JSON list of C-alpha atoms and ligand atoms in Angstrom, two decimals:
[
{"chain": "A", "resi": 17, "resn": "MET", "atom": "CA", "xyz": [174.32, 154.51, 95.85]},
{"chain": "A", "resi": 18, "resn": "ALA", "atom": "CA", "xyz": [176.72, 151.72, 94.88]},
{"chain": "A", "resi": 19, "resn": "HIS", "atom": "CA", "xyz": [175.56, 149.14, 92.38]},
{"chain": "A", "resi": 20, "resn": "GLY", "atom": "CA", "xyz": [176.85, 145.72, 91.55]},
{"chain": "A", "resi": 21, "resn": "ARG", "atom": "CA", "xyz": [177.33, 142.33, 93.04]},
{"chain": "A", "resi": 22, "resn": "LEU", "atom": "CA", "xyz": [177.66, 141.85, 96.79]},
{"chain": "A", "resi": 23, "resn": "THR", "atom": "CA", "xyz": [181.03, 140.42, 97.80]},
{"chain": "A", "resi": 24, "resn": "LEU", "atom": "CA", "xyz": [181.96, 139.18, 101.26]},
{"chain": "A", "resi": 25, "resn": "ARG", "atom": "CA", "xyz": [185.67, 139.04, 102.09]},
{"chain": "A", "resi": 26, "resn": "ARG", "atom": "CA", "xyz": [188.19, 139.54, 104.87]},
{"chain": "A", "resi": 27, "resn": "ALA", "atom": "CA", "xyz": [189.00, 143.12, 105.83]},
{"chain": "A", "resi": 28, "resn": "ARG", "atom": "CA", "xyz": [192.42, 144.45, 104.89]},
{"chain": "A", "resi": 29, "resn": "HIS", "atom": "CA", "xyz": [194.54, 147.23, 106.33]},
{"chain": "A", "resi": 30, "resn": "ASP", "atom": "CA", "xyz": [193.90, 149.28, 103.19]},
{"chain": "A", "resi": 31, "resn": "ASP", "atom": "CA", "xyz": [190.17, 149.21, 104.06]},
{"chain": "A", "resi": 32, "resn": "LEU", "atom": "CA", "xyz": [190.76, 151.11, 107.28]},
{"chain": "A", "resi": 33, "resn": "ALA", "atom": "CA", "xyz": [189.80, 154.60, 106.11]},
{"chain": "A", "resi": 34, "resn": "ASP", "atom": "CA", "xyz": [186.54, 153.30, 104.63]},
{"chain": "A", "resi": 35, "resn": "LEU", "atom": "CA", "xyz": [185.86, 151.09, 107.65]},
{"chain": "A", "resi": 36, "resn": "VAL", "atom": "CA", "xyz": [186.17, 154.07, 110.00]},
{"chain": "A", "resi": 37, "resn": "LYS", "atom": "CA", "xyz": [183.56, 155.93, 107.92]},
{"chain": "A", "resi": 38, "resn": "LEU", "atom": "CA", "xyz": [181.30, 152.88, 107.84]},
{"chain": "A", "resi": 39, "resn": "GLU", "atom": "CA", "xyz": [181.46, 152.48, 111.61]},
{"chain": "A", "resi": 40, "resn": "ALA", "atom": "CA", "xyz": [180.64, 156.16, 112.12]},
{"chain": "A", "resi": 41, "resn": "ALA", "atom": "CA", "xyz": [177.63, 155.86, 109.80]},
{"chain": "A", "resi": 42, "resn": "CYS", "atom": "CA", "xyz": [176.29, 152.69, 111.43]},
{"chain": "A", "resi": 43, "resn": "TRP", "atom": "CA", "xyz": [176.64, 153.17, 115.17]},
{"chain": "A", "resi": 44, "resn": "PRO", "atom": "CA", "xyz": [175.85, 155.76, 117.81]},
{"chain": "A", "resi": 45, "resn": "THR", "atom": "CA", "xyz": [179.11, 157.72, 118.17]},
{"chain": "A", "resi": 46, "resn": "PRO", "atom": "CA", "xyz": [180.36, 156.17, 121.46]},
{"chain": "A", "resi": 47, "resn": "LEU", "atom": "CA", "xyz": [179.94, 152.66, 120.02]},
{"chain": "A", "resi": 48, "resn": "ALA", "atom": "CA", "xyz": [181.70, 153.15, 116.68]},
{"chain": "A", "resi": 49, "resn": "ALA", "atom": "CA", "xyz": [185.12, 151.51, 116.46]},
{"chain": "A", "resi": 50, "resn": "LYS", "atom": "CA", "xyz": [187.94, 153.91, 115.61]},
{"chain": "A", "resi": 51, "resn": "HIS", "atom": "CA", "xyz": [190.99, 153.55, 113.37]},
{"chain": "A", "resi": 52, "resn": "ASP", "atom": "CA", "xyz": [193.38, 152.14, 115.96]},
{"chain": "A", "resi": 53, "resn": "GLN", "atom": "CA", "xyz": [190.83, 149.64, 117.22]},
{"chain": "A", "resi": 54, "resn": "LEU", "atom": "CA", "xyz": [189.96, 148.40, 113.74]},
{"chain": "A", "resi": 55, "resn": "SER", "atom": "CA", "xyz": [193.63, 148.19, 112.85]},
{"chain": "A", "resi": 56, "resn": "ALA", "atom": "CA", "xyz": [194.37, 146.18, 115.99]},
{"chain": "A", "resi": 57, "resn": "ARG", "atom": "CA", "xyz": [191.52, 143.76, 115.22]},
{"chain": "A", "resi": 58, "resn": "ILE", "atom": "CA", "xyz": [192.84, 143.07, 111.72]},
{"chain": "A", "resi": 59, "resn": "ALA", "atom": "CA", "xyz": [196.37, 142.60, 113.04]},
{"chain": "A", "resi": 60, "resn": "THR", "atom": "CA", "xyz": [195.16, 140.28, 115.82]},
{"chain": "A", "resi": 61, "resn": "PHE", "atom": "CA", "xyz": [192.58, 138.10, 114.07]},
{"chain": "A", "resi": 62, "resn": "HIS", "atom": "CA", "xyz": [192.44, 138.87, 110.40]},
{"chain": "A", "resi": 63, "resn": "ARG", "atom": "CA", "xyz": [190.15, 135.97, 109.52]},
{"chain": "A", "resi": 64, "resn": "GLY", "atom": "CA", "xyz": [187.44, 137.19, 111.92]},
{"chain": "A", "resi": 65, "resn": "GLN", "atom": "CA", "xyz": [187.11, 140.63, 110.33]},
{"chain": "A", "resi": 66, "resn": "LEU", "atom": "CA", "xyz": [184.70, 140.38, 107.40]},
{"chain": "A", "resi": 67, "resn": "VAL", "atom": "CA", "xyz": [183.41, 143.11, 105.15]},
{"chain": "A", "resi": 68, "resn": "ALA", "atom": "CA", "xyz": [180.61, 143.28, 102.61]},
{"chain": "A", "resi": 69, "resn": "GLN", "atom": "CA", "xyz": [181.35, 145.26, 99.46]},
{"chain": "A", "resi": 70, "resn": "ILE", "atom": "CA", "xyz": [179.19, 146.43, 96.57]},
{"chain": "A", "resi": 71, "resn": "GLY", "atom": "CA", "xyz": [181.15, 147.94, 93.72]},
{"chain": "A", "resi": 72, "resn": "GLU", "atom": "CA", "xyz": [183.91, 149.94, 95.40]},
{"chain": "A", "resi": 73, "resn": "GLN", "atom": "CA", "xyz": [181.85, 150.68, 98.52]},
{"chain": "A", "resi": 74, "resn": "LEU", "atom": "CA", "xyz": [182.09, 148.91, 101.87]},
{"chain": "A", "resi": 75, "resn": "VAL", "atom": "CA", "xyz": [178.48, 148.41, 102.98]},
{"chain": "A", "resi": 76, "resn": "GLY", "atom": "CA", "xyz": [178.83, 146.04, 105.93]},
{"chain": "A", "resi": 77, "resn": "TYR", "atom": "CA", "xyz": [181.29, 144.80, 108.52]},
{"chain": "A", "resi": 78, "resn": "SER", "atom": "CA", "xyz": [181.30, 141.99, 111.05]},
{"chain": "A", "resi": 79, "resn": "SER", "atom": "CA", "xyz": [183.95, 141.42, 113.68]},
{"chain": "A", "resi": 80, "resn": "ALA", "atom": "CA", "xyz": [184.81, 138.33, 115.69]},
{"chain": "A", "resi": 81, "resn": "GLN", "atom": "CA", "xyz": [187.52, 136.94, 117.91]},
{"chain": "A", "resi": 82, "resn": "ARG", "atom": "CA", "xyz": [188.33, 133.63, 119.59]},
{"chain": "A", "resi": 83, "resn": "ILE", "atom": "CA", "xyz": [188.30, 133.59, 123.36]},
{"chain": "A", "resi": 84, "resn": "HIS", "atom": "CA", "xyz": [188.70, 131.18, 126.23]},
{"chain": "A", "resi": 85, "resn": "ALA", "atom": "CA", "xyz": [185.59, 130.44, 128.26]},
{"chain": "A", "resi": 86, "resn": "GLU", "atom": "CA", "xyz": [187.08, 131.92, 131.43]},
{"chain": "A", "resi": 87, "resn": "LEU", "atom": "CA", "xyz": [186.82, 135.38, 129.91]},
{"chain": "A", "resi": 88, "resn": "ILE", "atom": "CA", "xyz": [183.04, 135.27, 130.04]},
{"chain": "A", "resi": 89, "resn": "THR", "atom": "CA", "xyz": [182.46, 132.97, 133.00]},
{"chain": "A", "resi": 90, "resn": "ASN", "atom": "CA", "xyz": [182.27, 135.42, 135.88]},
{"chain": "A", "resi": 91, "resn": "ASP", "atom": "CA", "xyz": [179.97, 138.40, 136.29]},
{"chain": "A", "resi": 92, "resn": "PRO", "atom": "CA", "xyz": [180.14, 141.33, 136.10]},
{"chain": "A", "resi": 93, "resn": "LEU", "atom": "CA", "xyz": [180.90, 141.13, 132.40]},
{"chain": "A", "resi": 94, "resn": "GLN", "atom": "CA", "xyz": [181.75, 144.30, 130.53]},
{"chain": "A", "resi": 95, "resn": "TYR", "atom": "CA", "xyz": [182.14, 144.92, 126.82]},
{"chain": "A", "resi": 96, "resn": "ASN", "atom": "CA", "xyz": [185.48, 146.65, 127.26]},
{"chain": "A", "resi": 97, "resn": "THR", "atom": "CA", "xyz": [186.93, 143.79, 129.28]},
{"chain": "A", "resi": 98, "resn": "VAL", "atom": "CA", "xyz": [185.65, 141.11, 126.94]},
{"chain": "A", "resi": 99, "resn": "THR", "atom": "CA", "xyz": [186.98, 142.89, 123.85]},
{"chain": "A", "resi": 100, "resn": "ASP", "atom": "CA", "xyz": [190.14, 144.56, 125.20]},
{"chain": "A", "resi": 101, "resn": "ASN", "atom": "CA", "xyz": [188.53, 147.96, 124.62]},
{"chain": "A", "resi": 102, "resn": "ASP", "atom": "CA", "xyz": [187.40, 146.96, 121.13]},
{"chain": "A", "resi": 103, "resn": "ARG", "atom": "CA", "xyz": [190.90, 145.95, 120.04]},
{"chain": "A", "resi": 104, "resn": "PHE", "atom": "CA", "xyz": [190.94, 142.16, 120.73]},
{"chain": "A", "resi": 105, "resn": "THR", "atom": "CA", "xyz": [194.71, 142.30, 121.28]},
{"chain": "A", "resi": 106, "resn": "THR", "atom": "CA", "xyz": [194.76, 140.71, 124.74]},
{"chain": "A", "resi": 107, "resn": "THR", "atom": "CA", "xyz": [191.39, 138.92, 124.64]},
{"chain": "A", "resi": 108, "resn": "HIS", "atom": "CA", "xyz": [191.75, 136.95, 121.39]},
{"chain": "A", "resi": 109, "resn": "ALA", "atom": "CA", "xyz": [193.39, 133.55, 121.69]},
{"chain": "A", "resi": 110, "resn": "ASN", "atom": "CA", "xyz": [194.32, 131.58, 118.58]},
{"chain": "A", "resi": 111, "resn": "ASP", "atom": "CA", "xyz": [193.15, 128.40, 120.33]},
{"chain": "A", "resi": 112, "resn": "GLY", "atom": "CA", "xyz": [190.10, 129.92, 122.03]},
{"chain": "A", "resi": 113, "resn": "GLU", "atom": "CA", "xyz": [187.22, 127.45, 122.22]},
{"chain": "A", "resi": 114, "resn": "ILE", "atom": "CA", "xyz": [184.58, 130.15, 121.87]},
{"chain": "A", "resi": 115, "resn": "TYR", "atom": "CA", "xyz": [184.18, 131.96, 118.56]},
{"chain": "A", "resi": 116, "resn": "GLN", "atom": "CA", "xyz": [182.79, 135.28, 119.70]},
{"chain": "A", "resi": 117, "resn": "LEU", "atom": "CA", "xyz": [180.68, 137.35, 117.32]},
{"chain": "A", "resi": 118, "resn": "VAL", "atom": "CA", "xyz": [181.46, 140.87, 118.49]},
{"chain": "A", "resi": 119, "resn": "GLY", "atom": "CA", "xyz": [179.59, 143.11, 116.10]},
{"chain": "A", "resi": 120, "resn": "VAL", "atom": "CA", "xyz": [177.77, 143.40, 112.81]},
{"chain": "A", "resi": 121, "resn": "SER", "atom": "CA", "xyz": [176.65, 146.50, 111.00]},
{"chain": "A", "resi": 122, "resn": "THR", "atom": "CA", "xyz": [175.23, 147.52, 107.66]},
{"chain": "A", "resi": 123, "resn": "ALA", "atom": "CA", "xyz": [175.33, 151.01, 106.15]},
{"chain": "A", "resi": 124, "resn": "PRO", "atom": "CA", "xyz": [171.91, 152.60, 106.78]},
{"chain": "A", "resi": 125, "resn": "GLU", "atom": "CA", "xyz": [171.06, 152.92, 103.07]},
{"chain": "A", "resi": 126, "resn": "PHE", "atom": "CA", "xyz": [171.74, 149.21, 102.49]},
{"chain": "A", "resi": 127, "resn": "ARG", "atom": "CA", "xyz": [169.78, 147.77, 105.41]},
{"chain": "A", "resi": 128, "resn": "GLY", "atom": "CA", "xyz": [167.03, 145.22, 104.88]},
{"chain": "A", "resi": 129, "resn": "ARG", "atom": "CA", "xyz": [168.87, 143.37, 102.10]},
{"chain": "A", "resi": 130, "resn": "ARG", "atom": "CA", "xyz": [170.14, 140.57, 104.33]},
{"chain": "A", "resi": 131, "resn": "ILE", "atom": "CA", "xyz": [173.71, 141.83, 104.17]},
{"chain": "A", "resi": 132, "resn": "ALA", "atom": "CA", "xyz": [174.21, 141.50, 107.93]},
{"chain": "A", "resi": 133, "resn": "ARG", "atom": "CA", "xyz": [172.65, 138.05, 107.87]},
{"chain": "A", "resi": 134, "resn": "GLN", "atom": "CA", "xyz": [175.05, 136.90, 105.17]},
{"chain": "A", "resi": 135, "resn": "LEU", "atom": "CA", "xyz": [178.01, 138.28, 107.14]},
{"chain": "A", "resi": 136, "resn": "ILE", "atom": "CA", "xyz": [176.97, 136.46, 110.32]},
{"chain": "A", "resi": 137, "resn": "ASP", "atom": "CA", "xyz": [176.15, 133.25, 108.46]},
{"chain": "A", "resi": 138, "resn": "LEU", "atom": "CA", "xyz": [179.63, 133.37, 106.93]},
{"chain": "A", "resi": 139, "resn": "GLN", "atom": "CA", "xyz": [181.22, 134.01, 110.34]},
{"chain": "A", "resi": 140, "resn": "ILE", "atom": "CA", "xyz": [179.40, 130.99, 111.76]},
{"chain": "A", "resi": 141, "resn": "ALA", "atom": "CA", "xyz": [180.30, 128.74, 108.84]},
{"chain": "A", "resi": 142, "resn": "CYS", "atom": "CA", "xyz": [183.97, 129.78, 109.12]},
{"chain": "A", "resi": 143, "resn": "ALA", "atom": "CA", "xyz": [183.93, 129.31, 112.90]},
{"chain": "A", "resi": 144, "resn": "TRP", "atom": "CA", "xyz": [182.86, 125.68, 112.71]},
{"chain": "A", "resi": 145, "resn": "LYS", "atom": "CA", "xyz": [185.71, 124.93, 110.31]},
{"chain": "A", "resi": 146, "resn": "LEU", "atom": "CA", "xyz": [188.34, 126.03, 112.84]},
{"chain": "A", "resi": 147, "resn": "ASP", "atom": "CA", "xyz": [190.08, 123.41, 114.96]},
{"chain": "A", "resi": 148, "resn": "GLY", "atom": "CA", "xyz": [189.18, 123.77, 118.61]},
{"chain": "A", "resi": 149, "resn": "VAL", "atom": "CA", "xyz": [186.08, 125.93, 118.27]},
{"chain": "A", "resi": 150, "resn": "ARG", "atom": "CA", "xyz": [183.37, 124.44, 120.50]},
{"chain": "A", "resi": 151, "resn": "ARG", "atom": "CA", "xyz": [180.82, 127.26, 120.74]},
{"chain": "A", "resi": 152, "resn": "VAL", "atom": "CA", "xyz": [179.73, 130.27, 118.68]},
{"chain": "A", "resi": 153, "resn": "MET", "atom": "CA", "xyz": [178.49, 133.06, 120.93]},
{"chain": "A", "resi": 154, "resn": "GLY", "atom": "CA", "xyz": [178.06, 136.80, 121.02]},
{"chain": "A", "resi": 155, "resn": "PHE", "atom": "CA", "xyz": [176.83, 139.66, 123.17]},
{"chain": "A", "resi": 156, "resn": "THR", "atom": "CA", "xyz": [174.07, 141.42, 121.36]},
{"chain": "A", "resi": 157, "resn": "ARG", "atom": "CA", "xyz": [172.23, 144.65, 121.99]},
{"chain": "A", "resi": 158, "resn": "PRO", "atom": "CA", "xyz": [168.66, 144.96, 123.30]},
{"chain": "A", "resi": 159, "resn": "ALA", "atom": "CA", "xyz": [168.66, 148.13, 121.23]},
{"chain": "A", "resi": 160, "resn": "ALA", "atom": "CA", "xyz": [165.01, 149.18, 121.68]},
{"chain": "A", "resi": 161, "resn": "ARG", "atom": "CA", "xyz": [165.13, 148.84, 125.43]},
{"chain": "A", "resi": 162, "resn": "HIS", "atom": "CA", "xyz": [165.16, 152.60, 125.98]},
{"chain": "A", "resi": 163, "resn": "LEU", "atom": "CA", "xyz": [161.51, 152.60, 124.82]},
{"chain": "A", "resi": 164, "resn": "THR", "atom": "CA", "xyz": [160.46, 150.64, 127.94]},
{"chain": "A", "resi": 165, "resn": "PRO", "atom": "CA", "xyz": [162.95, 151.74, 130.60]},
{"chain": "A", "resi": 166, "resn": "GLU", "atom": "CA", "xyz": [160.69, 150.52, 133.41]},
{"chain": "A", "resi": 167, "resn": "LEU", "atom": "CA", "xyz": [161.37, 146.88, 132.50]},
{"chain": "A", "resi": 168, "resn": "SER", "atom": "CA", "xyz": [164.29, 144.94, 133.94]},
{"chain": "A", "resi": 169, "resn": "LEU", "atom": "CA", "xyz": [166.63, 143.51, 131.34]},
{"chain": "A", "resi": 170, "resn": "GLU", "atom": "CA", "xyz": [165.36, 139.98, 132.06]},
{"chain": "A", "resi": 171, "resn": "SER", "atom": "CA", "xyz": [161.71, 141.04, 131.68]},
{"chain": "A", "resi": 172, "resn": "TYR", "atom": "CA", "xyz": [162.48, 142.93, 128.50]},
{"chain": "A", "resi": 173, "resn": "VAL", "atom": "CA", "xyz": [164.24, 139.93, 126.98]},
{"chain": "A", "resi": 174, "resn": "ALA", "atom": "CA", "xyz": [161.46, 137.55, 128.07]},
{"chain": "A", "resi": 175, "resn": "ILE", "atom": "CA", "xyz": [158.97, 139.67, 126.13]},
{"chain": "A", "resi": 176, "resn": "GLN", "atom": "CA", "xyz": [161.15, 139.43, 123.03]},
{"chain": "A", "resi": 177, "resn": "LEU", "atom": "CA", "xyz": [160.58, 135.67, 123.09]},
{"chain": "A", "resi": 178, "resn": "THR", "atom": "CA", "xyz": [156.83, 136.19, 122.73]},
{"chain": "A", "resi": 179, "resn": "ALA", "atom": "CA", "xyz": [154.65, 137.56, 119.95]},
{"chain": "A", "resi": 180, "resn": "ARG", "atom": "CA", "xyz": [154.84, 140.97, 121.71]},
{"chain": "A", "resi": 181, "resn": "GLY", "atom": "CA", "xyz": [158.55, 141.27, 121.05]},
{"chain": "A", "resi": 182, "resn": "SER", "atom": "CA", "xyz": [159.54, 144.18, 118.80]},
{"chain": "A", "resi": 183, "resn": "ASP", "atom": "CA", "xyz": [163.30, 144.53, 119.25]},
{"chain": "A", "resi": 184, "resn": "LYS", "atom": "CA", "xyz": [164.68, 144.12, 115.75]},
{"chain": "A", "resi": 185, "resn": "THR", "atom": "CA", "xyz": [168.29, 143.81, 116.81]},
{"chain": "A", "resi": 186, "resn": "LEU", "atom": "CA", "xyz": [167.51, 140.88, 119.12]},
{"chain": "A", "resi": 187, "resn": "ALA", "atom": "CA", "xyz": [165.19, 139.45, 116.47]},
{"chain": "A", "resi": 188, "resn": "PHE", "atom": "CA", "xyz": [168.07, 139.52, 114.02]},
{"chain": "A", "resi": 189, "resn": "HIS", "atom": "CA", "xyz": [169.72, 136.72, 116.01]},
{"chain": "A", "resi": 190, "resn": "LEU", "atom": "CA", "xyz": [166.68, 134.97, 117.52]},
{"chain": "A", "resi": 191, "resn": "ASN", "atom": "CA", "xyz": [164.87, 134.61, 114.20]},
{"chain": "A", "resi": 192, "resn": "ALA", "atom": "CA", "xyz": [167.97, 132.97, 112.78]},
{"chain": "A", "resi": 193, "resn": "GLY", "atom": "CA", "xyz": [167.99, 130.31, 115.48]},
{"chain": "A", "resi": 194, "resn": "ALA", "atom": "CA", "xyz": [170.24, 131.74, 118.18]},
{"chain": "A", "resi": 195, "resn": "ARG", "atom": "CA", "xyz": [169.28, 131.06, 121.79]},
{"chain": "A", "resi": 196, "resn": "ILE", "atom": "CA", "xyz": [169.59, 133.40, 124.74]},
{"chain": "A", "resi": 197, "resn": "VAL", "atom": "CA", "xyz": [172.20, 132.34, 127.29]},
{"chain": "A", "resi": 198, "resn": "SER", "atom": "CA", "xyz": [172.21, 135.16, 129.84]},
{"chain": "A", "resi": 199, "resn": "CYS", "atom": "CA", "xyz": [171.46, 138.85, 130.42]},
{"chain": "A", "resi": 200, "resn": "HIS", "atom": "CA", "xyz": [174.02, 141.34, 131.69]},
{"chain": "A", "resi": 201, "resn": "ASP", "atom": "CA", "xyz": [173.22, 144.73, 133.17]},
{"chain": "A", "resi": 202, "resn": "ASN", "atom": "CA", "xyz": [175.89, 147.43, 132.89]},
{"chain": "A", "resi": 203, "resn": "PHE", "atom": "CA", "xyz": [177.57, 145.47, 130.13]},
{"chain": "A", "resi": 204, "resn": "ARG", "atom": "CA", "xyz": [178.20, 148.51, 127.98]},
{"chain": "A", "resi": 205, "resn": "PRO", "atom": "CA", "xyz": [177.21, 151.71, 129.79]},
{"chain": "A", "resi": 206, "resn": "SER", "atom": "CA", "xyz": [177.85, 153.82, 126.68]},
{"chain": "A", "resi": 207, "resn": "ASP", "atom": "CA", "xyz": [175.11, 151.91, 124.81]},
{"chain": "A", "resi": 208, "resn": "GLN", "atom": "CA", "xyz": [172.28, 154.24, 125.75]},
{"chain": "A", "resi": 209, "resn": "GLN", "atom": "CA", "xyz": [169.72, 152.65, 123.42]},
{"chain": "A", "resi": 210, "resn": "SER", "atom": "CA", "xyz": [170.19, 149.36, 125.28]},
{"chain": "A", "resi": 211, "resn": "LEU", "atom": "CA", "xyz": [170.33, 151.10, 128.67]},
{"chain": "A", "resi": 212, "resn": "GLY", "atom": "CA", "xyz": [173.77, 149.53, 129.05]},
{"chain": "A", "resi": 213, "resn": "GLY", "atom": "CA", "xyz": [172.46, 145.97, 128.86]},
{"chain": "A", "resi": 214, "resn": "GLY", "atom": "CA", "xyz": [174.03, 143.12, 126.91]},
{"chain": "A", "resi": 215, "resn": "VAL", "atom": "CA", "xyz": [172.49, 139.77, 125.99]},
{"chain": "A", "resi": 216, "resn": "LEU", "atom": "CA", "xyz": [174.69, 136.74, 125.50]},
{"chain": "A", "resi": 217, "resn": "ILE", "atom": "CA", "xyz": [173.42, 134.54, 122.67]},
{"chain": "A", "resi": 218, "resn": "GLU", "atom": "CA", "xyz": [174.62, 131.28, 121.17]},
{"chain": "A", "resi": 219, "resn": "TYR", "atom": "CA", "xyz": [174.30, 129.65, 117.77]},
{"chain": "A", "resi": 220, "resn": "SER", "atom": "CA", "xyz": [174.28, 125.87, 117.88]},
{"chain": "A", "resi": 221, "resn": "ARG", "atom": "CA", "xyz": [175.98, 123.77, 115.26]},
{"chain": "B", "resi": 28, "resn": "LIG", "atom": "C1", "xyz": [171.11, 145.17, 112.95]},
{"chain": "B", "resi": 28, "resn": "LIG", "atom": "C2", "xyz": [171.69, 145.45, 111.55]},
{"chain": "B", "resi": 28, "resn": "LIG", "atom": "C3", "xyz": [173.13, 144.94, 111.53]},
{"chain": "B", "resi": 28, "resn": "LIG", "atom": "C4", "xyz": [170.84, 144.71, 110.53]},
{"chain": "B", "resi": 28, "resn": "LIG", "atom": "O1", "xyz": [171.46, 144.86, 109.27]},
{"chain": "B", "resi": 28, "resn": "LIG", "atom": "P1", "xyz": [170.69, 144.45, 107.91]},
{"chain": "B", "resi": 28, "resn": "LIG", "atom": "O2", "xyz": [171.73, 144.21, 106.87]},
{"chain": "B", "resi": 28, "resn": "LIG", "atom": "O3", "xyz": [169.64, 145.43, 107.60]},
{"chain": "B", "resi": 28, "resn": "LIG", "atom": "O4", "xyz": [170.02, 143.10, 108.37]},
{"chain": "B", "resi": 28, "resn": "LIG", "atom": "P2", "xyz": [169.40, 141.99, 107.42]},
{"chain": "B", "resi": 28, "resn": "LIG", "atom": "O5", "xyz": [168.81, 142.61, 106.21]},
{"chain": "B", "resi": 28, "resn": "LIG", "atom": "O6", "xyz": [170.43, 140.94, 107.24]},
{"chain": "B", "resi": 28, "resn": "LIG", "atom": "O7", "xyz": [168.24, 141.49, 108.37]},
{"chain": "B", "resi": 28, "resn": "LIG", "atom": "C5", "xyz": [168.04, 140.16, 108.70]},
{"chain": "B", "resi": 28, "resn": "LIG", "atom": "C6", "xyz": [166.94, 140.13, 109.72]},
{"chain": "B", "resi": 28, "resn": "LIG", "atom": "O8", "xyz": [167.22, 140.96, 110.82]},
{"chain": "B", "resi": 28, "resn": "LIG", "atom": "C7", "xyz": [166.03, 141.60, 111.32]},
{"chain": "B", "resi": 28, "resn": "LIG", "atom": "N1", "xyz": [166.32, 143.05, 111.43]},
{"chain": "B", "resi": 28, "resn": "LIG", "atom": "C8", "xyz": [167.37, 143.50, 112.12]},
{"chain": "B", "resi": 28, "resn": "LIG", "atom": "N2", "xyz": [167.38, 144.84, 112.14]},
{"chain": "B", "resi": 28, "resn": "LIG", "atom": "C9", "xyz": [166.33, 145.26, 111.44]},
{"chain": "B", "resi": 28, "resn": "LIG", "atom": "C10", "xyz": [165.82, 146.53, 111.12]},
{"chain": "B", "resi": 28, "resn": "LIG", "atom": "N3", "xyz": [166.42, 147.68, 111.55]},
{"chain": "B", "resi": 28, "resn": "LIG", "atom": "N4", "xyz": [164.72, 146.58, 110.36]},
{"chain": "B", "resi": 28, "resn": "LIG", "atom": "C11", "xyz": [164.12, 145.45, 109.96]},
{"chain": "B", "resi": 28, "resn": "LIG", "atom": "N5", "xyz": [164.57, 144.22, 110.25]},
{"chain": "B", "resi": 28, "resn": "LIG", "atom": "C12", "xyz": [165.66, 144.11, 110.98]},
{"chain": "B", "resi": 28, "resn": "LIG", "atom": "C13", "xyz": [164.94, 141.18, 110.41]},
{"chain": "B", "resi": 28, "resn": "LIG", "atom": "O9", "xyz": [164.25, 140.17, 111.15]},
{"chain": "B", "resi": 28, "resn": "LIG", "atom": "C14", "xyz": [165.61, 140.59, 109.19]},
{"chain": "B", "resi": 28, "resn": "LIG", "atom": "O10", "xyz": [164.95, 139.46, 108.77]},
{"chain": "B", "resi": 28, "resn": "LIG", "atom": "P3", "xyz": [164.09, 139.45, 107.42]},
{"chain": "B", "resi": 28, "resn": "LIG", "atom": "O11", "xyz": [165.05, 139.81, 106.29]},
{"chain": "B", "resi": 28, "resn": "LIG", "atom": "O12", "xyz": [163.58, 138.07, 107.35]},
{"chain": "B", "resi": 28, "resn": "LIG", "atom": "O13", "xyz": [163.04, 140.50, 107.63]},
{"chain": "B", "resi": 28, "resn": "LIG", "atom": "C15", "xyz": [171.66, 146.96, 111.19]},
{"chain": "B", "resi": 28, "resn": "LIG", "atom": "O14", "xyz": [170.37, 147.47, 111.50]},
{"chain": "B", "resi": 28, "resn": "LIG", "atom": "C16", "xyz": [172.71, 147.79, 111.91]},
{"chain": "B", "resi": 28, "resn": "LIG", "atom": "O15", "xyz": [173.81, 147.99, 111.38]},
{"chain": "B", "resi": 28, "resn": "LIG", "atom": "N6", "xyz": [172.42, 148.32, 113.13]},
{"chain": "B", "resi": 28, "resn": "LIG", "atom": "C17", "xyz": [173.38, 149.10, 113.89]},
{"chain": "B", "resi": 28, "resn": "LIG", "atom": "C18", "xyz": [174.46, 148.25, 114.51]},
{"chain": "B", "resi": 28, "resn": "LIG", "atom": "C19", "xyz": [173.88, 147.14, 115.41]},
{"chain": "B", "resi": 28, "resn": "LIG", "atom": "O16", "xyz": [173.09, 147.39, 116.31]},
{"chain": "B", "resi": 28, "resn": "LIG", "atom": "N7", "xyz": [174.33, 145.89, 115.17]},
{"chain": "B", "resi": 28, "resn": "LIG", "atom": "C20", "xyz": [173.74, 144.70, 115.80]},
{"chain": "B", "resi": 28, "resn": "LIG", "atom": "C21", "xyz": [174.28, 144.37, 117.10]},
{"chain": "B", "resi": 28, "resn": "LIG", "atom": "S1", "xyz": [175.93, 143.75, 117.12]}
]
């Protein structure tokens, strides 16, 4: 395992081979971003692609884009539409008023060290420094939902706001002060752990 100081920095094109491996290690296969998608993100919005590095090893990655509110105003919302199939090429707008947190992941062997938290905190801090950004939002995963498939997405999320909540991926954002904006069935059908559901959250300034 890598040793050394944790560094957070923007992703570069020469990270791509390592980023592809990191994505494959972190996500269920259908959800992992591939080389062309990661490359397109860096080309489109370099400052929103952040990596965490220890020694020579990439141990975390967070992606973001800027969008206009119209993109997420009307249901049904779908991950692929909101992210241009994970590429951001047609969805990102340099003057978008919403800074959208798209994903965060930490290599399994480095989880629980607050690496993802530091990446998201840095995204948020950078977002508020950008001219024109009015909101910081993201669709997150109700990743333990498959354990209670009988619950509607709304009921499942309501439970997460009580002491009975046990979804660690939702807790990652809620415990850090994000609020839930809306729930979206069939947001990402390939996310089987979440039964396809997505939860729009917002961090206030
Ligand atoms: C969710 C994920 C990014 C967390 O990464 P991490 O670096 O371990 O997270 P952190 O150490 O910064 O955790 C911060 C908080 O998140 C919560 N948390 C999130 N996932 C957790 C997990 N699997 N186990 C324990 N706590 C978790 C905890 O409340 C923790 O707070 P604490 O340190 O006060 O206990 C990581 O599990 C992951 O890569 N999952 C797969 C990809 C994914 O689902 N991404 C999130 C949706 S975009």
